[in-house]
């Protein structure tokens, strides 16, 4: 059945346009801003509008490059989008390897 959608504001509209422009160029997007401003919800709603699965992943300091490699393989195999919440918790050494994997 029908499910609820996010309320469209000028900010969410701008975010949609920017993310769709990146998608058109086969790039990714990384909405940035203060906590609680709707970055994850906006991305999830856009994925829903495009009939894409969106996986929300809560990052922790226990993540390593092997785990993220397996996670990326799963995302790529099913074509899903991902939102990394609390991305700042990942150790810098692991972030370096993740940047290489992407």
Coordinates of C-alpha atoms in Angstrom, one line a residue:
X1 CA 0.0 0.0 0.0
X2 CA 0.9 3.6 0.1
X3 CA 3.4 4.7 2.7
X4 CA 4.0 8.1 4.2
X5 CA 6.5 10.5 2.5
X6 CA 8.6 13.3 3.8
X7 CA 7.3 16.8 3.8
X8 CA 8.9 18.7 0.9
X9 CA 10.6 22.0 2.0
X10 CA 12.9 24.2 0.0
X11 CA 15.9 22.6 1.7
X12 CA 14.7 19.0 0.9
X13 CA 14.0 20.1 -2.6
X14 CA 17.5 21.4 -3.0
X15 CA 18.9 18.2 -1.6
X16 CA 16.9 16.1 -4.0
X17 CA 18.0 18.2 -7.0
X18 CA 21.7 18.0 -5.9
X19 CA 21.6 14.2 -5.2
X20 CA 19.7 13.6 -8.5
X21 CA 22.4 15.6 -10.4
X22 CA 25.1 13.4 -8.8
X23 CA 23.2 10.3 -9.7
X24 CA 22.9 11.5 -13.3
X25 CA 26.7 11.8 -13.4
X26 CA 27.1 8.3 -11.7
X27 CA 28.5 9.9 -8.5
X28 CA 27.5 9.7 -4.9
X29 CA 26.3 12.2 -2.4
X30 CA 27.0 13.1 1.2
X31 CA 24.5 15.5 2.7
X32 CA 26.2 17.4 5.5
X33 CA 24.8 19.5 8.4
X34 CA 24.0 19.5 12.1
X35 CA 22.5 16.5 13.9
X36 CA 18.7 16.2 13.6
X37 CA 18.2 18.2 10.4
X38 CA 16.8 15.3 8.4
X39 CA 19.8 14.2 6.2
X40 CA 19.1 10.5 6.6
X41 CA 15.4 10.9 6.3
X42 CA 15.7 12.9 3.1
X43 CA 18.1 10.4 1.5
X44 CA 15.7 7.5 2.5
X45 CA 12.7 9.3 1.1
X46 CA 14.5 10.0 -2.2
X47 CA 15.5 6.3 -2.4
X48 CA 11.9 5.4 -1.8
X49 CA 10.7 7.7 -4.6
X50 CA 13.2 6.0 -7.0
X51 CA 12.3 2.5 -5.8
X52 CA 15.8 1.8 -4.4
X53 CA 16.5 0.0 -1.2
X54 CA 18.3 2.3 1.4
X55 CA 20.3 0.7 4.2
X56 CA 21.1 2.9 7.2
X57 CA 24.3 1.8 8.8
X58 CA 25.3 3.1 12.2
X59 CA 29.1 3.4 12.3
X60 CA 31.1 2.6 15.4
X61 CA 34.7 2.7 16.4
X62 CA 34.8 -1.1 16.2
X63 CA 34.6 -1.1 12.4
X64 CA 37.5 -2.5 10.4
X65 CA 38.3 -2.5 6.7
X66 CA 37.3 -6.2 6.3
X67 CA 33.8 -5.7 7.6
X68 CA 33.3 -2.6 5.4
X69 CA 34.6 -4.5 2.4
X70 CA 32.0 -7.2 2.9
X71 CA 29.3 -4.6 3.4
X72 CA 30.2 -2.8 0.2
X73 CA 30.1 -6.1 -1.7
X74 CA 26.6 -6.7 -0.5
X75 CA 25.5 -3.2 -1.4
X76 CA 27.0 -3.5 -4.9
X77 CA 25.4 -6.9 -5.5
X78 CA 21.9 -5.7 -4.8
X79 CA 22.2 -2.1 -6.0
X80 CA 21.1 -0.6 -2.7
X81 CA 21.9 2.8 -1.4
X82 CA 23.5 3.3 2.0
X83 CA 23.4 6.0 4.7
X84 CA 26.4 6.0 7.1
X85 CA 25.2 7.5 10.3
X86 CA 27.8 8.6 12.9
X87 CA 30.6 8.4 10.2
X88 CA 32.9 10.5 12.4
X89 CA 33.2 7.6 14.8
X90 CA 35.3 5.5 12.4
X91 CA 39.1 5.5 13.1
X92 CA 41.2 7.5 10.6
X93 CA 43.2 4.4 9.6
X94 CA 40.0 2.6 8.7
X95 CA 38.6 5.7 6.8
X96 CA 41.7 5.7 4.6
X97 CA 41.1 2.1 3.6
X98 CA 37.3 2.8 3.1
X99 CA 38.2 5.6 0.7
X100 CA 40.3 3.2 -1.3
X101 CA 37.5 0.6 -1.4
X102 CA 34.9 3.2 -2.6

